[in-house]
Every structure is written in C-alpha cells, then in structure tokens.
mmCIF file of C-alpha atoms in Angstrom:
data_model
loop_
_atom_site.group_PDB
_atom_site.id
_atom_site.type_symbol
_atom_site.label_atom_id
_atom_site.label_comp_id
_atom_site.label_asym_id
_atom_site.label_seq_id
_atom_site.Cartn_x
_atom_site.Cartn_y
_atom_site.Cartn_z
ATOM 1 C CA UNK Z 15 22.275 -17.067 6.868
ATOM 2 C CA UNK Z 16 23.975 -16.057 10.014
ATOM 3 C CA UNK Z 17 21.666 -13.716 11.486
ATOM 4 C CA UNK Z 18 23.190 -11.238 13.915
ATOM 5 C CA UNK Z 19 21.165 -9.181 16.743
ATOM 6 C CA UNK Z 20 21.023 -5.956 15.479
ATOM 7 C CA UNK Z 21 20.533 -3.218 18.257
ATOM 8 C CA UNK Z 22 17.391 -1.229 17.997
ATOM 9 C CA UNK Z 23 16.295 -3.318 15.080
ATOM 10 C CA UNK Z 24 13.341 -3.456 16.553
ATOM 11 C CA UNK Z 25 12.409 -0.016 16.969
ATOM 12 C CA UNK Z 26 13.512 0.741 13.415
ATOM 13 C CA UNK Z 27 10.829 -1.242 12.632
ATOM 14 C CA UNK Z 28 7.673 -0.552 14.219
ATOM 15 C CA UNK Z 29 8.793 3.305 13.001
ATOM 16 C CA UNK Z 30 8.654 2.482 9.238
ATOM 17 C CA UNK Z 31 6.489 3.703 6.659
ATOM 18 C CA UNK Z 32 7.867 0.691 4.278
ATOM 19 C CA UNK Z 33 6.028 -1.956 7.056
ATOM 20 C CA UNK Z 34 2.587 -2.932 7.201
ATOM 21 C CA UNK Z 35 1.996 -3.458 11.183
ATOM 22 C CA UNK Z 36 -1.338 -4.951 11.968
ATOM 23 C CA UNK Z 37 -1.266 -7.078 8.650
ATOM 24 C CA UNK Z 38 -4.473 -9.110 9.562
ATOM 25 C CA UNK Z 39 -6.496 -5.570 9.204
ATOM 26 C CA UNK Z 40 -5.656 -5.408 5.938
ATOM 27 C CA UNK Z 41 -7.268 -9.311 5.311
ATOM 28 C CA UNK Z 42 -8.911 -8.576 2.263
ATOM 29 C CA UNK Z 43 -8.976 -4.684 1.824
ATOM 30 C CA UNK Z 44 -4.716 -5.105 0.383
ATOM 31 C CA UNK Z 45 -4.961 -3.569 -2.623
ATOM 32 C CA UNK Z 46 -6.686 -0.110 -0.528
ATOM 33 C CA UNK Z 47 -2.998 -0.166 0.989
ATOM 34 C CA UNK Z 48 -1.648 -0.005 -2.765
ATOM 35 C CA UNK Z 49 -4.358 2.457 -3.835
ATOM 36 C CA UNK Z 50 -4.656 0.547 -7.234
ATOM 37 C CA UNK Z 51 -6.142 -2.932 -7.814
ATOM 38 C CA UNK Z 52 -2.786 -3.849 -9.539
ATOM 39 C CA UNK Z 53 -2.423 -7.827 -8.684
ATOM 40 C CA UNK Z 54 -0.913 -8.774 -5.467
ATOM 41 C CA UNK Z 55 2.683 -10.924 -4.978
ATOM 42 C CA UNK Z 56 4.285 -12.221 -2.025
ATOM 43 C CA UNK Z 57 8.229 -13.575 -0.925
ATOM 44 C CA UNK Z 58 8.026 -15.064 2.111
ATOM 45 C CA UNK Z 59 11.264 -15.288 3.654
ATOM 46 C CA UNK Z 60 12.761 -12.125 1.713
ATOM 47 C CA UNK Z 61 15.136 -11.399 3.414
ATOM 48 C CA UNK Z 62 17.373 -8.590 2.965
ATOM 49 C CA UNK Z 63 14.639 -8.231 0.179
ATOM 50 C CA UNK Z 64 17.496 -8.106 -3.024
ATOM 51 C CA UNK Z 65 14.861 -9.994 -4.754
ATOM 52 C CA UNK Z 66 11.613 -8.507 -4.269
ATOM 53 C CA UNK Z 67 13.190 -5.268 -4.317
ATOM 54 C CA UNK Z 68 14.523 -5.748 -8.415
ATOM 55 C CA UNK Z 69 10.770 -7.502 -8.758
ATOM 56 C CA UNK Z 70 8.967 -4.495 -7.672
ATOM 57 C CA UNK Z 71 11.740 -1.886 -9.866
ATOM 58 C CA UNK Z 72 11.626 -4.214 -13.305
ATOM 59 C CA UNK Z 73 6.954 -3.996 -12.535
ATOM 60 C CA UNK Z 74 5.859 -1.147 -11.212
ATOM 61 C CA UNK Z 75 2.113 -2.554 -12.634
ATOM 62 C CA UNK Z 76 2.370 -5.035 -10.258
ATOM 63 C CA UNK Z 77 2.156 -4.746 -5.627
ATOM 64 C CA UNK Z 78 4.761 -6.345 -3.977
ATOM 65 C CA UNK Z 79 4.823 -8.044 -0.498
ATOM 66 C CA UNK Z 80 7.577 -8.782 1.474
ATOM 67 C CA UNK Z 81 6.807 -10.967 4.611
ATOM 68 C CA UNK Z 82 10.241 -11.543 6.984
ATOM 69 C CA UNK Z 83 10.282 -13.663 10.361
ATOM 70 C CA UNK Z 84 13.535 -11.419 11.299
ATOM 71 C CA UNK Z 85 14.019 -8.234 12.388
ATOM 72 C CA UNK Z 86 17.627 -7.797 11.774
ATOM 73 C CA UNK Z 87 17.364 -9.279 8.624
ATOM 74 C CA UNK Z 88 14.128 -7.106 7.648
ATOM 75 C CA UNK Z 89 15.851 -3.484 8.616
ATOM 76 C CA UNK Z 90 18.518 -3.967 5.912
ATOM 77 C CA UNK Z 91 15.062 -4.473 3.646
ATOM 78 C CA UNK Z 92 13.675 -1.225 5.383
ATOM 79 C CA UNK Z 93 17.188 0.393 4.697
ATOM 80 C CA UNK Z 94 17.527 0.031 1.144
ATOM 81 C CA UNK Z 95 13.972 0.974 0.519
ATOM 82 C CA UNK Z 96 14.610 4.385 2.413
ATOM 83 C CA UNK Z 97 17.772 5.135 -0.044
ATOM 84 C CA UNK Z 98 15.005 4.789 -2.838
ATOM 85 C CA UNK Z 99 11.379 3.685 -2.701
ATOM 86 C CA UNK Z 100 9.230 2.277 -4.570
ATOM 87 C CA UNK Z 101 5.865 3.270 -4.211
ATOM 88 C CA UNK Z 102 4.630 -0.777 -5.125
ATOM 89 C CA UNK Z 103 6.940 -2.311 -2.408
ATOM 90 C CA UNK Z 104 5.510 -2.732 0.985
ATOM 91 C CA UNK Z 105 6.806 -5.028 4.056
ATOM 92 C CA UNK Z 106 5.069 -7.144 6.699
ATOM 93 C CA UNK Z 107 6.952 -8.539 9.799
ATOM 94 C CA UNK Z 108 5.604 -11.922 10.653
ATOM 95 C CA UNK Z 109 5.914 -15.610 10.798
ATOM 96 C CA UNK Z 110 4.321 -17.389 7.130
ATOM 97 C CA UNK Z 111 2.557 -19.985 9.089
ATOM 98 C CA UNK Z 112 0.226 -17.175 9.889
ATOM 99 C CA UNK Z 113 -0.783 -16.093 6.061
ATOM 100 C CA UNK Z 114 -4.307 -17.730 5.839
ATOM 101 C CA UNK Z 115 -4.712 -14.787 8.936
ATOM 102 C CA UNK Z 116 -3.632 -11.599 6.387
ATOM 103 C CA UNK Z 117 -4.482 -12.772 3.243
ATOM 104 C CA UNK Z 118 -7.739 -13.509 2.323
ATOM 105 C CA UNK Z 119 -8.770 -15.972 0.069
ATOM 106 C CA UNK Z 120 -7.453 -15.110 -3.926
ATOM 107 C CA UNK Z 121 -5.632 -11.890 -2.217
ATOM 108 C CA UNK Z 122 -2.421 -13.215 -3.821
ATOM 109 C CA UNK Z 123 -1.730 -13.338 -7.463
ATOM 110 C CA UNK Z 124 1.438 -15.055 -7.049
ATOM 111 C CA UNK Z 125 3.834 -16.390 -4.300
ATOM 112 C CA UNK Z 126 7.214 -16.075 -4.299
ATOM 113 C CA UNK Z 127 9.457 -18.974 -1.868
ATOM 114 C CA UNK Z 128 12.924 -18.213 -3.592
ATOM 115 C CA UNK Z 129 15.420 -19.375 -0.332
ATOM 116 C CA UNK Z 130 13.936 -22.400 1.196
ATOM 117 C CA UNK Z 131 15.364 -25.560 -0.749
ATOM 118 C CA UNK Z 132 13.466 -28.572 0.891
ATOM 119 C CA UNK Z 133 11.537 -26.830 3.187
ATOM 120 C CA UNK Z 134 10.192 -25.126 0.042
ATOM 121 C CA UNK Z 135 9.220 -28.037 -1.904
ATOM 122 C CA UNK Z 136 6.980 -29.583 0.626
ATOM 123 C CA UNK Z 137 5.154 -26.452 1.581
ATOM 124 C CA UNK Z 138 4.043 -25.952 -2.017
ATOM 125 C CA UNK Z 139 2.914 -29.453 -2.683
ATOM 126 C CA UNK Z 140 0.940 -28.773 0.106
ATOM 127 C CA UNK Z 141 -0.515 -25.510 -0.341
ATOM 128 C CA UNK Z 142 -1.031 -26.833 -4.421
ATOM 129 C CA UNK Z 143 -2.416 -29.969 -3.211
ATOM 130 C CA UNK Z 144 -4.850 -28.996 -0.412
ATOM 131 C CA UNK Z 145 -5.599 -24.935 -1.282
ATOM 132 C CA UNK Z 146 -8.875 -25.665 0.771
ATOM 133 C CA UNK Z 147 -6.631 -26.295 3.901
ATOM 134 C CA UNK Z 148 -4.519 -23.056 3.370
ATOM 135 C CA UNK Z 149 -7.491 -21.240 3.344
ATOM 136 C CA UNK Z 150 -6.040 -19.163 0.216
ATOM 137 C CA UNK Z 151 -6.018 -20.730 -3.230
ATOM 138 C CA UNK Z 152 -2.519 -19.385 -4.875
ATOM 139 C CA UNK Z 153 -2.806 -18.418 -9.162
ATOM 140 C CA UNK Z 154 0.862 -19.247 -9.317
ATOM 141 C CA UNK Z 155 3.398 -20.839 -6.290
ATOM 142 C CA UNK Z 156 7.005 -20.067 -7.958
ATOM 143 C CA UNK Z 157 9.790 -22.431 -6.361
ATOM 144 C CA UNK Z 158 12.344 -22.440 -9.104
ATOM 145 C CA UNK Z 159 15.732 -22.147 -6.856
ATOM 146 C CA UNK Z 160 18.133 -21.906 -10.087
ATOM 147 C CA UNK Z 161 15.750 -18.930 -11.272
ATOM 148 C CA UNK Z 162 15.461 -17.600 -7.676
ATOM 149 C CA UNK Z 163 18.838 -17.639 -6.901
ATOM 150 C CA UNK Z 164 20.276 -16.026 -10.644
ATOM 151 C CA UNK Z 165 18.249 -12.916 -10.052
ATOM 152 C CA UNK Z 166 19.147 -13.012 -6.218
ATOM 153 C CA UNK Z 167 22.468 -12.842 -7.776
ATOM 154 C CA UNK Z 168 23.673 -16.023 -6.075
#
C-alpha cells in the first residue's frame, strides 16, 4: 500500500472519540473501555479498517481493537466509523512492537494479522513458541492470509 501524507490526519486522530489515546493506561482494564466483559479481538496493522469493521458489524458480542501505525491510513477507518458507529470497535495508533505495554496477559482473546505476509508468519512463530517472552498468552492467532484477503475483498 502506498502511503500518502494526509494533511490534518494527526489532528483528526487526536480529536476522535473512536481512538484510544494513551492506551497503556488501559492495560488490564480494557473491558472497562467497552463497558462489558465480552472477548477482545485485536487486529495488528488494520490499514483502513475494512476487515475489522466488517467483523465488528457481524459480531456485536465481541469487542474489537484495531492497531495501526500510520495516521493517514487510520484516518480512513475513523471516517468510516463516523458514518456508522459501532460500539464494539475502537482504534489505537501505535507500533505493534509495544503491544505488551498496552495489553495484559490473557487480555486478548484473538489476534488478527491479515496483511503482513512473511513478517506475519515469523511473528506468529515467535509468539506461539515463546508466550512468556511476549508477556501475552494468545489463545488464537489468525494467520490465514487467503481467508483474510477474502474477508477484506482483495
């Protein structure tokens, strides 16, 4: 994906109610963000949020958090949420390398890695083979690229 600098994207993200600012303050308390005790699913590298938005629409009984590093891309997901808000979907602008600073052990029920190909495979192997090293024990890591591409319409 080619990234373009979108003027005002950082300001729009800072003002958005759909973005969790200072996410590390919610470590161990993410269910309070959503106001329920539903499962939490996280997509790392969510891009414009098409896959995650579709999943949140189909499964209102699951809370979804999208992590995206790039402001200009995250802005597109925010714009989609402004058109039709989903109460079970929130976004975080951060680098996924810091995930253990944001989520506590057993806090994430599923992680989606839908668009990262070889890096995804390597990341999954490291996390599945060394849960103590990551600080997060994942019950499920979805690395099915064919399924993810189909869901995202690509």
